[in-house]
Amino acid sequence: MQKVDLLMIGSGPANLSIAVALEEYASTNEIGSSVILEQELCVSWQKGMLFPEAQSQVSFLKDLVTPRDPTSRFSFLNFLHKTGKLERFINLQTFNPYRRELSDYLQWVAGSLTKTKILYGSKVSRIKPELTEAGEISAWLVRTESGERYKVKKLVFGAGRDINVPEAFKK
């Protein structure tokens, strides 16, 4: 059983934002271990909506970091700059990037993390609280379908919008 200080389920924008904040905080502070379990084989934001010309309805300024720190190296504009796409984006004459570009941005951020480990192909099958004698939660026990087990101090569940109704509740 692996012991983890912070375990996040899902590699969507919410959990990637937390991972980036930890990354930046860790540059001047000690942080514990952090892991993201992602059931897919890569980060893919709203993969059913990644049509070639589909644009986001959200401004690029609402990326993972800009409202918190506009100077962050994890900004959407830095992603565009580092990948050679900035000039093309500027010439779009809109604040709304293509959805595919936002998905690529999230994958780029995920690949840039050094303090949070992302484990792809790790679908969570069970989450159970570990209780003290007084009935308080002291940790979370998490298991994946492949049998990996984690004992977690803090747990963040950000599994996305895709509906998943367990068989027992489908009746």
CSV table of N, CA, C and O in Angstrom, one decimal, residues 70-159:
chain,number,residue,atom,x,y,z
A,70,PRO,N,-0.8,35.9,-12.9
A,70,PRO,CA,-0.6,36.1,-14.3
A,70,PRO,C,0.8,35.9,-14.9
A,70,PRO,O,1.0,35.8,-16.1
A,71,THR,N,1.8,35.8,-14.0
A,71,THR,CA,3.2,35.7,-14.4
A,71,THR,C,3.6,34.2,-14.4
A,71,THR,O,4.7,33.9,-14.7
A,72,SER,N,2.7,33.3,-14.1
A,72,SER,CA,3.0,31.9,-14.0
A,72,SER,C,3.6,31.3,-15.3
A,72,SER,O,3.0,31.6,-16.4
A,73,ARG,N,4.5,30.4,-15.2
A,73,ARG,CA,5.0,29.8,-16.4
A,73,ARG,C,4.0,28.7,-17.0
A,73,ARG,O,4.2,28.2,-18.1
A,74,PHE,N,3.0,28.5,-16.2
A,74,PHE,CA,1.9,27.5,-16.6
A,74,PHE,C,0.7,28.2,-17.3
A,74,PHE,O,-0.3,27.6,-17.5
A,75,SER,N,0.9,29.4,-17.7
A,75,SER,CA,-0.2,30.1,-18.3
A,75,SER,C,-0.5,29.6,-19.8
A,75,SER,O,0.4,29.1,-20.4
A,76,PHE,N,-1.7,29.8,-20.2
A,76,PHE,CA,-2.1,29.5,-21.6
A,76,PHE,C,-1.2,30.2,-22.6
A,76,PHE,O,-0.8,29.7,-23.6
A,77,LEU,N,-1.0,31.5,-22.3
A,77,LEU,CA,-0.1,32.3,-23.3
A,77,LEU,C,1.3,31.7,-23.3
A,77,LEU,O,1.9,31.7,-24.4
A,78,ASN,N,1.8,31.3,-22.2
A,78,ASN,CA,3.2,30.7,-22.2
A,78,ASN,C,3.2,29.4,-23.0
A,78,ASN,O,4.1,29.1,-23.8
A,79,PHE,N,2.1,28.6,-22.9
A,79,PHE,CA,1.9,27.4,-23.7
A,79,PHE,C,2.0,27.7,-25.2
A,79,PHE,O,2.7,27.1,-25.9
A,80,LEU,N,1.2,28.7,-25.6
A,80,LEU,CA,1.2,29.1,-27.0
A,80,LEU,C,2.6,29.6,-27.4
A,80,LEU,O,3.0,29.2,-28.5
A,81,HIS,N,3.2,30.3,-26.6
A,81,HIS,CA,4.6,30.8,-26.9
A,81,HIS,C,5.6,29.7,-27.1
A,81,HIS,O,6.3,29.5,-28.1
A,82,LYS,N,5.6,28.8,-26.1
A,82,LYS,CA,6.5,27.6,-26.1
A,82,LYS,C,6.3,26.6,-27.2
A,82,LYS,O,7.2,25.9,-27.7
A,83,THR,N,5.0,26.6,-27.7
A,83,THR,CA,4.7,25.6,-28.8
A,83,THR,C,4.6,26.3,-30.2
A,83,THR,O,4.2,25.6,-31.1
A,84,GLY,N,5.0,27.5,-30.2
A,84,GLY,CA,5.0,28.2,-31.5
A,84,GLY,C,3.6,28.6,-32.1
A,84,GLY,O,3.5,28.7,-33.3
A,85,LYS,N,2.6,28.7,-31.2
A,85,LYS,CA,1.3,28.9,-31.7
A,85,LYS,C,0.7,30.3,-31.3
A,85,LYS,O,-0.4,30.7,-31.6
A,86,LEU,N,1.6,31.1,-30.7
A,86,LEU,CA,1.1,32.4,-30.2
A,86,LEU,C,0.7,33.4,-31.3
A,86,LEU,O,-0.4,34.0,-31.2
A,87,GLU,N,1.4,33.5,-32.3
A,87,GLU,CA,1.1,34.5,-33.4
A,87,GLU,C,-0.2,34.1,-34.0
A,87,GLU,O,-1.1,35.0,-34.3
A,88,ARG,N,-0.4,32.8,-34.3
A,88,ARG,CA,-1.7,32.4,-34.9
A,88,ARG,C,-2.9,32.7,-34.0
A,88,ARG,O,-3.9,33.1,-34.4
A,89,PHE,N,-2.7,32.5,-32.7
A,89,PHE,CA,-3.8,32.7,-31.7
A,89,PHE,C,-4.1,34.2,-31.7
A,89,PHE,O,-5.3,34.6,-31.7
A,90,ILE,N,-3.1,35.0,-31.7
A,90,ILE,CA,-3.3,36.5,-31.6
A,90,ILE,C,-4.1,36.9,-32.8
A,90,ILE,O,-5.0,37.8,-32.7
A,91,ASN,N,-3.9,36.3,-34.0
A,91,ASN,CA,-4.6,36.7,-35.2
A,91,ASN,C,-6.0,36.1,-35.3
A,91,ASN,O,-6.7,36.5,-36.3
A,92,LEU,N,-6.4,35.3,-34.4
A,92,LEU,CA,-7.8,34.8,-34.4
A,92,LEU,C,-8.8,35.9,-34.1
A,92,LEU,O,-10.0,35.8,-34.4
A,93,GLN,N,-8.4,37.0,-33.4
A,93,GLN,CA,-9.2,38.1,-33.0
A,93,GLN,C,-10.4,37.7,-32.1
A,93,GLN,O,-11.5,38.1,-32.3
A,94,THR,N,-10.1,36.8,-31.2
A,94,THR,CA,-11.0,36.3,-30.2
A,94,THR,C,-10.3,36.0,-28.9
A,94,THR,O,-9.1,35.6,-29.0
A,95,PHE,N,-11.0,36.0,-27.8
A,95,PHE,CA,-10.4,35.6,-26.6
A,95,PHE,C,-10.8,34.1,-26.3
A,95,PHE,O,-10.4,33.6,-25.3
A,96,ASN,N,-11.4,33.5,-27.2
A,96,ASN,CA,-11.9,32.1,-27.0
A,96,ASN,C,-11.1,31.2,-27.9
A,96,ASN,O,-11.3,31.1,-29.1
A,97,PRO,N,-10.2,30.4,-27.3
A,97,PRO,CA,-9.4,29.5,-28.1
A,97,PRO,C,-10.2,28.3,-28.6
A,97,PRO,O,-11.3,28.0,-28.1
A,98,TYR,N,-9.6,27.5,-29.5
A,98,TYR,CA,-10.2,26.3,-29.9
A,98,TYR,C,-10.1,25.3,-28.8
A,98,TYR,O,-9.2,25.2,-28.0
A,99,ARG,N,-11.2,24.5,-28.7
A,99,ARG,CA,-11.2,23.4,-27.6
A,99,ARG,C,-10.0,22.5,-27.7
A,99,ARG,O,-9.5,22.1,-26.7
A,100,ARG,N,-9.7,22.1,-28.9
A,100,ARG,CA,-8.5,21.2,-29.1
A,100,ARG,C,-7.2,21.8,-28.5
A,100,ARG,O,-6.4,21.2,-27.9
A,101,GLU,N,-7.1,23.2,-28.7
A,101,GLU,CA,-5.9,23.9,-28.2
A,101,GLU,C,-5.9,23.9,-26.6
A,101,GLU,O,-4.9,23.7,-26.0
A,102,LEU,N,-7.1,24.0,-26.1
A,102,LEU,CA,-7.2,24.0,-24.6
A,102,LEU,C,-6.8,22.6,-24.1
A,102,LEU,O,-6.2,22.4,-23.1
A,103,SER,N,-7.3,21.6,-24.8
A,103,SER,CA,-7.0,20.2,-24.4
A,103,SER,C,-5.4,20.0,-24.5
A,103,SER,O,-4.8,19.4,-23.6
A,104,ASP,N,-4.8,20.5,-25.6
A,104,ASP,CA,-3.4,20.4,-25.7
A,104,ASP,C,-2.7,21.1,-24.6
A,104,ASP,O,-1.6,20.7,-24.1
A,105,TYR,N,-3.2,22.3,-24.2
A,105,TYR,CA,-2.6,23.1,-23.1
A,105,TYR,C,-2.6,22.2,-21.8
A,105,TYR,O,-1.6,22.2,-21.1
A,106,LEU,N,-3.8,21.6,-21.5
A,106,LEU,CA,-3.8,20.8,-20.3
A,106,LEU,C,-2.8,19.6,-20.3
A,106,LEU,O,-2.2,19.3,-19.3
A,107,GLN,N,-2.7,19.0,-21.5
A,107,GLN,CA,-1.7,17.9,-21.6
A,107,GLN,C,-0.3,18.5,-21.4
A,107,GLN,O,0.6,17.9,-20.8
A,108,TRP,N,0.0,19.7,-22.0
A,108,TRP,CA,1.3,20.3,-21.8
A,108,TRP,C,1.6,20.6,-20.4
A,108,TRP,O,2.7,20.3,-19.9
A,109,VAL,N,0.6,21.1,-19.7
A,109,VAL,CA,0.8,21.4,-18.2
A,109,VAL,C,1.1,20.1,-17.5
A,109,VAL,O,2.0,20.0,-16.7
A,110,ALA,N,0.3,19.1,-17.8
A,110,ALA,CA,0.5,17.8,-17.1
A,110,ALA,C,1.9,17.2,-17.3
A,110,ALA,O,2.5,16.7,-16.4
A,111,GLY,N,2.4,17.4,-18.5
A,111,GLY,CA,3.7,17.0,-18.9
A,111,GLY,C,4.8,17.8,-18.2
A,111,GLY,O,6.0,17.4,-18.2
A,112,SER,N,4.5,19.0,-17.8
A,112,SER,CA,5.5,19.9,-17.2
A,112,SER,C,5.6,19.8,-15.6
A,112,SER,O,6.4,20.4,-15.0
A,113,LEU,N,4.7,19.0,-15.1
A,113,LEU,CA,4.7,18.9,-13.6
A,113,LEU,C,5.9,18.0,-13.1
A,113,LEU,O,6.2,17.0,-13.7
A,114,THR,N,6.5,18.4,-12.0
A,114,THR,CA,7.6,17.6,-11.5
A,114,THR,C,7.3,17.2,-10.0
A,114,THR,O,7.9,16.3,-9.5
A,115,LYS,N,6.3,17.9,-9.4
A,115,LYS,CA,6.0,17.6,-8.0
A,115,LYS,C,4.8,16.7,-7.8
A,115,LYS,O,4.7,16.1,-6.7
A,116,THR,N,4.0,16.6,-8.8
A,116,THR,CA,2.8,15.8,-8.7
A,116,THR,C,2.9,14.7,-9.8
A,116,THR,O,3.2,15.0,-11.0
A,117,LYS,N,2.8,13.5,-9.4
A,117,LYS,CA,2.9,12.4,-10.4
A,117,LYS,C,1.5,12.0,-10.9
A,117,LYS,O,0.6,11.9,-10.1
A,118,ILE,N,1.4,11.9,-12.2
A,118,ILE,CA,0.1,11.5,-12.8
A,118,ILE,C,0.2,10.1,-13.3
A,118,ILE,O,1.1,9.8,-14.0
A,119,LEU,N,-0.7,9.3,-12.8
A,119,LEU,CA,-0.7,7.9,-13.2
A,119,LEU,C,-1.8,7.6,-14.1
A,119,LEU,O,-3.0,7.6,-13.7
A,120,TYR,N,-1.5,7.4,-15.4
A,120,TYR,CA,-2.5,7.2,-16.4
A,120,TYR,C,-3.0,5.8,-16.4
A,120,TYR,O,-2.3,4.9,-16.0
A,121,GLY,N,-4.2,5.5,-16.9
A,121,GLY,CA,-4.7,4.2,-16.9
A,121,GLY,C,-5.0,3.6,-15.5
A,121,GLY,O,-5.0,2.4,-15.3
A,122,SER,N,-5.3,4.6,-14.6
A,122,SER,CA,-5.6,4.2,-13.2
A,122,SER,C,-7.0,4.5,-12.8
A,122,SER,O,-7.3,5.6,-12.3
A,123,LYS,N,-7.9,3.6,-13.1
A,123,LYS,CA,-9.3,3.9,-12.8
A,123,LYS,C,-9.6,3.5,-11.4
A,123,LYS,O,-9.3,2.3,-11.0
A,124,VAL,N,-10.1,4.4,-10.6
A,124,VAL,CA,-10.4,4.1,-9.2
A,124,VAL,C,-11.7,3.2,-9.1
A,124,VAL,O,-12.7,3.5,-9.7
A,125,SER,N,-11.6,2.2,-8.3
A,125,SER,CA,-12.7,1.3,-8.2
A,125,SER,C,-13.3,1.3,-6.8
A,125,SER,O,-14.4,0.9,-6.6
A,126,ARG,N,-12.6,1.9,-5.8
A,126,ARG,CA,-13.1,1.9,-4.4
A,126,ARG,C,-12.4,3.0,-3.6
A,126,ARG,O,-11.2,3.2,-3.7
A,127,ILE,N,-13.2,3.7,-2.9
A,127,ILE,CA,-12.8,4.7,-1.9
A,127,ILE,C,-13.5,4.4,-0.6
A,127,ILE,O,-14.7,4.3,-0.5
A,128,LYS,N,-12.7,4.3,0.4
A,128,LYS,CA,-13.2,3.9,1.7
A,128,LYS,C,-12.5,4.8,2.8
A,128,LYS,O,-11.3,4.9,2.9
A,129,PRO,N,-13.3,5.3,3.7
A,129,PRO,CA,-12.7,6.1,4.8
A,129,PRO,C,-12.1,5.2,5.9
A,129,PRO,O,-12.7,4.1,6.1
A,130,GLU,N,-11.0,5.6,6.4
A,130,GLU,CA,-10.4,4.8,7.6
A,130,GLU,C,-10.8,5.7,8.8
A,130,GLU,O,-10.5,6.9,8.9
A,131,LEU,N,-11.5,5.0,9.7
A,131,LEU,CA,-12.0,5.8,10.9
A,131,LEU,C,-11.2,5.5,12.2
A,131,LEU,O,-10.7,4.4,12.4
A,132,THR,N,-11.2,6.6,13.0
A,132,THR,CA,-10.6,6.4,14.3
A,132,THR,C,-11.6,5.7,15.2
A,132,THR,O,-12.8,5.6,14.8
A,133,GLU,N,-11.3,5.4,16.4
A,133,GLU,CA,-12.2,4.8,17.4
A,133,GLU,C,-13.4,5.8,17.7
A,133,GLU,O,-14.5,5.3,18.0
A,134,ALA,N,-13.1,7.1,17.5
A,134,ALA,CA,-14.1,8.1,17.8
A,134,ALA,C,-15.0,8.3,16.6
A,134,ALA,O,-16.0,9.1,16.6
A,135,GLY,N,-14.8,7.6,15.5
A,135,GLY,CA,-15.6,7.7,14.3
A,135,GLY,C,-15.2,8.8,13.3
A,135,GLY,O,-15.9,9.1,12.4
A,136,GLU,N,-14.0,9.4,13.6
A,136,GLU,CA,-13.5,10.5,12.7
A,136,GLU,C,-12.7,9.9,11.6
A,136,GLU,O,-12.0,8.9,11.8
A,137,ILE,N,-12.7,10.5,10.4
A,137,ILE,CA,-11.9,10.0,9.3
A,137,ILE,C,-10.4,10.4,9.5
A,137,ILE,O,-10.1,11.6,9.7
A,138,SER,N,-9.6,9.4,9.5
A,138,SER,CA,-8.1,9.6,9.7
A,138,SER,C,-7.4,9.5,8.4
A,138,SER,O,-6.3,10.0,8.3
A,139,ALA,N,-7.9,8.8,7.4
A,139,ALA,CA,-7.3,8.7,6.1
A,139,ALA,C,-8.3,8.1,5.2
A,139,ALA,O,-9.4,7.7,5.6
A,140,TRP,N,-8.0,8.1,3.9
A,140,TRP,CA,-8.8,7.4,2.9
A,140,TRP,C,-8.0,6.3,2.3
A,140,TRP,O,-6.8,6.4,2.0
A,141,LEU,N,-8.7,5.2,2.1
A,141,LEU,CA,-8.2,4.0,1.4
A,141,LEU,C,-8.7,4.0,0.0
A,141,LEU,O,-9.9,3.9,-0.2
A,142,VAL,N,-7.8,4.0,-1.0
A,142,VAL,CA,-8.2,4.1,-2.4
A,142,VAL,C,-7.6,2.9,-3.1
A,142,VAL,O,-6.5,2.6,-2.9
A,143,ARG,N,-8.5,2.3,-4.0
A,143,ARG,CA,-8.0,1.1,-4.8
A,143,ARG,C,-8.3,1.4,-6.2
A,143,ARG,O,-9.4,1.9,-6.5
A,144,THR,N,-7.4,1.0,-7.1
A,144,THR,CA,-7.7,1.1,-8.5
A,144,THR,C,-8.1,-0.3,-9.1
A,144,THR,O,-8.0,-1.3,-8.4
A,145,GLU,N,-8.7,-0.3,-10.3
A,145,GLU,CA,-9.1,-1.5,-10.9
A,145,GLU,C,-8.0,-2.5,-11.1
A,145,GLU,O,-8.1,-3.7,-11.1
A,146,SER,N,-6.7,-2.0,-11.2
A,146,SER,CA,-5.6,-2.9,-11.4
A,146,SER,C,-5.0,-3.4,-10.1
A,146,SER,O,-4.0,-4.1,-10.1
A,147,GLY,N,-5.6,-3.0,-9.0
A,147,GLY,CA,-5.2,-3.5,-7.7
A,147,GLY,C,-4.3,-2.6,-6.9
A,147,GLY,O,-3.9,-3.0,-5.8
A,148,GLU,N,-3.9,-1.5,-7.4
A,148,GLU,CA,-3.0,-0.6,-6.7
A,148,GLU,C,-3.8,0.0,-5.5
A,148,GLU,O,-5.0,0.2,-5.6
A,149,ARG,N,-3.1,0.1,-4.4
A,149,ARG,CA,-3.8,0.6,-3.2
A,149,ARG,C,-3.0,1.8,-2.6
A,149,ARG,O,-1.8,1.8,-2.6
A,150,TYR,N,-3.8,2.7,-2.1
A,150,TYR,CA,-3.2,4.0,-1.5
A,150,TYR,C,-3.9,4.3,-0.2
A,150,TYR,O,-5.1,4.1,0.0
A,151,LYS,N,-3.1,4.7,0.7
A,151,LYS,CA,-3.6,5.3,2.0
A,151,LYS,C,-3.3,6.8,1.9
A,151,LYS,O,-2.1,7.2,1.7
A,152,VAL,N,-4.3,7.6,2.0
A,152,VAL,CA,-4.3,9.0,1.6
A,152,VAL,C,-4.7,9.9,2.8
A,152,VAL,O,-5.7,9.6,3.4
A,153,LYS,N,-3.9,10.9,3.0
A,153,LYS,CA,-4.3,11.9,4.0
A,153,LYS,C,-5.4,12.8,3.5
A,153,LYS,O,-6.4,13.1,4.2
A,154,LYS,N,-5.2,13.3,2.3
A,154,LYS,CA,-6.2,14.3,1.7
A,154,LYS,C,-6.6,13.7,0.4
A,154,LYS,O,-5.7,13.3,-0.4
A,155,LEU,N,-7.9,13.9,0.1
A,155,LEU,CA,-8.4,13.3,-1.2
A,155,LEU,C,-9.2,14.4,-1.9
A,155,LEU,O,-10.0,15.1,-1.3
A,156,VAL,N,-9.0,14.6,-3.2
A,156,VAL,CA,-9.7,15.5,-4.0
A,156,VAL,C,-10.4,14.7,-5.1
A,156,VAL,O,-9.7,14.0,-5.9
A,157,PHE,N,-11.7,14.7,-5.3
A,157,PHE,CA,-12.4,14.0,-6.3
A,157,PHE,C,-12.8,15.0,-7.4
A,157,PHE,O,-13.7,15.8,-7.2
A,158,GLY,N,-12.2,14.9,-8.5
A,158,GLY,CA,-12.5,15.8,-9.6
A,158,GLY,C,-12.6,14.9,-10.9
A,158,GLY,O,-11.8,15.0,-11.8
A,159,ALA,N,-13.6,14.1,-10.9
A,159,ALA,CA,-13.7,13.0,-12.0
A,159,ALA,C,-14.4,13.5,-13.3
A,159,ALA,O,-14.6,12.7,-14.1
